[in-house]
Short mmCIF file of C-alpha atoms in Angstrom, two decimals:
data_model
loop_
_atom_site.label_atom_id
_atom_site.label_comp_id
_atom_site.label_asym_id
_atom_site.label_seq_id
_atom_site.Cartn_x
_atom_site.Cartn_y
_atom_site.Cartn_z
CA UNK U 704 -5.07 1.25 31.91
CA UNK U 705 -6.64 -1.76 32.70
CA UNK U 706 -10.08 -3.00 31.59
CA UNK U 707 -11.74 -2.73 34.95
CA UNK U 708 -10.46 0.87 34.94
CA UNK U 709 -12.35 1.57 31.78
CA UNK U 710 -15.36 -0.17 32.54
CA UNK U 711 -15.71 1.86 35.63
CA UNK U 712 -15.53 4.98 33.95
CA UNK U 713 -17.97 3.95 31.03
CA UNK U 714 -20.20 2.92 34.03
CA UNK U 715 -19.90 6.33 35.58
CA UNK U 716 -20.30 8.93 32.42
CA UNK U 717 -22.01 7.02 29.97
CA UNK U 718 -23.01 3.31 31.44
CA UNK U 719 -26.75 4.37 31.88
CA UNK U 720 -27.41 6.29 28.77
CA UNK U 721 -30.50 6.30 26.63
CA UNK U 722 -29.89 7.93 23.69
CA UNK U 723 -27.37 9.96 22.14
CA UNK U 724 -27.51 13.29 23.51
CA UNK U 725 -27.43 11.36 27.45
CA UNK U 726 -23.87 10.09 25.71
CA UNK U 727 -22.42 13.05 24.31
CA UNK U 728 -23.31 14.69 27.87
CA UNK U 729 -21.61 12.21 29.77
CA UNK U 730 -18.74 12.01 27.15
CA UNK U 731 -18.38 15.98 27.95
CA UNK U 732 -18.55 15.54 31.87
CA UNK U 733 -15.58 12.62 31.66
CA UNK U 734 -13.44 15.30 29.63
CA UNK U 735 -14.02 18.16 32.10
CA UNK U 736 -13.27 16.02 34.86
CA UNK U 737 -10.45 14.71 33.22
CA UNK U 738 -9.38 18.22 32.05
CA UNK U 739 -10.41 20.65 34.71
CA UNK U 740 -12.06 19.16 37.97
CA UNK U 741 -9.09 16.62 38.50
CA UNK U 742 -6.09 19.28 38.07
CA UNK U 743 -8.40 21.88 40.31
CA UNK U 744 -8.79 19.24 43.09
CA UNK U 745 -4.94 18.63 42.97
CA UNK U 746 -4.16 22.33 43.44
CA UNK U 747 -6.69 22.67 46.43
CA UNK U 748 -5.14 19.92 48.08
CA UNK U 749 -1.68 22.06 48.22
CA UNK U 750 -3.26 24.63 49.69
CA UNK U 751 -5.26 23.14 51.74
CA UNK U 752 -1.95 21.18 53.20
CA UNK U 753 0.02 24.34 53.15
CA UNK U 754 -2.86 25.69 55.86
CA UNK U 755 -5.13 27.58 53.71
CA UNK U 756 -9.09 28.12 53.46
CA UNK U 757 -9.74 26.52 49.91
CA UNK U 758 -13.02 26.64 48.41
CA UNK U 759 -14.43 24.79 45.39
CA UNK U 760 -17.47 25.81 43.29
CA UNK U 761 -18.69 24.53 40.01
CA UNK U 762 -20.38 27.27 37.75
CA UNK U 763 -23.41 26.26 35.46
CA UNK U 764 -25.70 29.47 34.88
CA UNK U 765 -25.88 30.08 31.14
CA UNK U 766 -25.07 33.24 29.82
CA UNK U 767 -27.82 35.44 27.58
CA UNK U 768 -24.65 36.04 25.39
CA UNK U 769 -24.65 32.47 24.82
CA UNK U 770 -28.08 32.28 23.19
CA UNK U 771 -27.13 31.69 19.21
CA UNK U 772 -23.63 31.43 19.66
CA UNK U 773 -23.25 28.07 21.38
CA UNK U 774 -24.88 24.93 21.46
CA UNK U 775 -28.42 24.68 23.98
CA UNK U 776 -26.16 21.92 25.98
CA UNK U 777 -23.82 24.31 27.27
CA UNK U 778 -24.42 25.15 30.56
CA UNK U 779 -22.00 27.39 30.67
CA UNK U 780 -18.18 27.62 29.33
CA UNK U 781 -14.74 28.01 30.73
CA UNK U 782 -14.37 31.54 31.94
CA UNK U 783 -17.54 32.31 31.65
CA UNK U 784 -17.81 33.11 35.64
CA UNK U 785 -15.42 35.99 35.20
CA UNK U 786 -18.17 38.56 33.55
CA UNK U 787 -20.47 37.14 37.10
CA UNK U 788 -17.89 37.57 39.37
CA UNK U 789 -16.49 40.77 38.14
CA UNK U 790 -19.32 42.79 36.72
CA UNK U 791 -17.96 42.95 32.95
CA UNK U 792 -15.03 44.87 33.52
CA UNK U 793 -12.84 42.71 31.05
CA UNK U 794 -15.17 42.26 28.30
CA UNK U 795 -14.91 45.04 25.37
CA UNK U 796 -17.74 46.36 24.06
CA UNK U 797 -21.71 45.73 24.37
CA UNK U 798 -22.44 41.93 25.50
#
């Protein structure tokens, strides 16, 4: 990695940060770039070259059952969609 790499991603997540919690956000958005968004946008690029409708979407509504449990910052965690999108069907008992 060369230093003009890492200066352009400091610049991106965390360059214009103004106090700690701005750099602990944009410390959290490089990760889940670097560990979700970047291995999603691979897969939909197979698809979409194989001929297929693809369609992206980035979920951020904050669960109620959230409230205590995790940190304010969360917008919302991995999997958390699934309760949304499915009506609760997977989830045991009263959430």
């Amino acid at each position: 990695v060369t230093s003009e790499v890492v200066d352009r991603v400091y610049n991106e997540y965390i360059g214009n940060a103004e106090n700690r919690a701005q750099v602990r956000d944009g410390l959290l958005e490089a990760l889940g770039d670097l560990l979700f968004v970047l291995s999603a946008i691979e897969v939909a690029r197979y698809h979409r070259d194989a001929g297929n409708a693809v369609y992206f979407y980035e979920f951020q509504h904050r669960p109620s059952s959230a409230t205590g449990v995790v940190p304010e910052f969360v917008k919302a965690d991995h999997g958390d969609e699934i309760a949304f999108v499915f009506g609760k069907p997977f989830l045991a008992g009263d959430v």
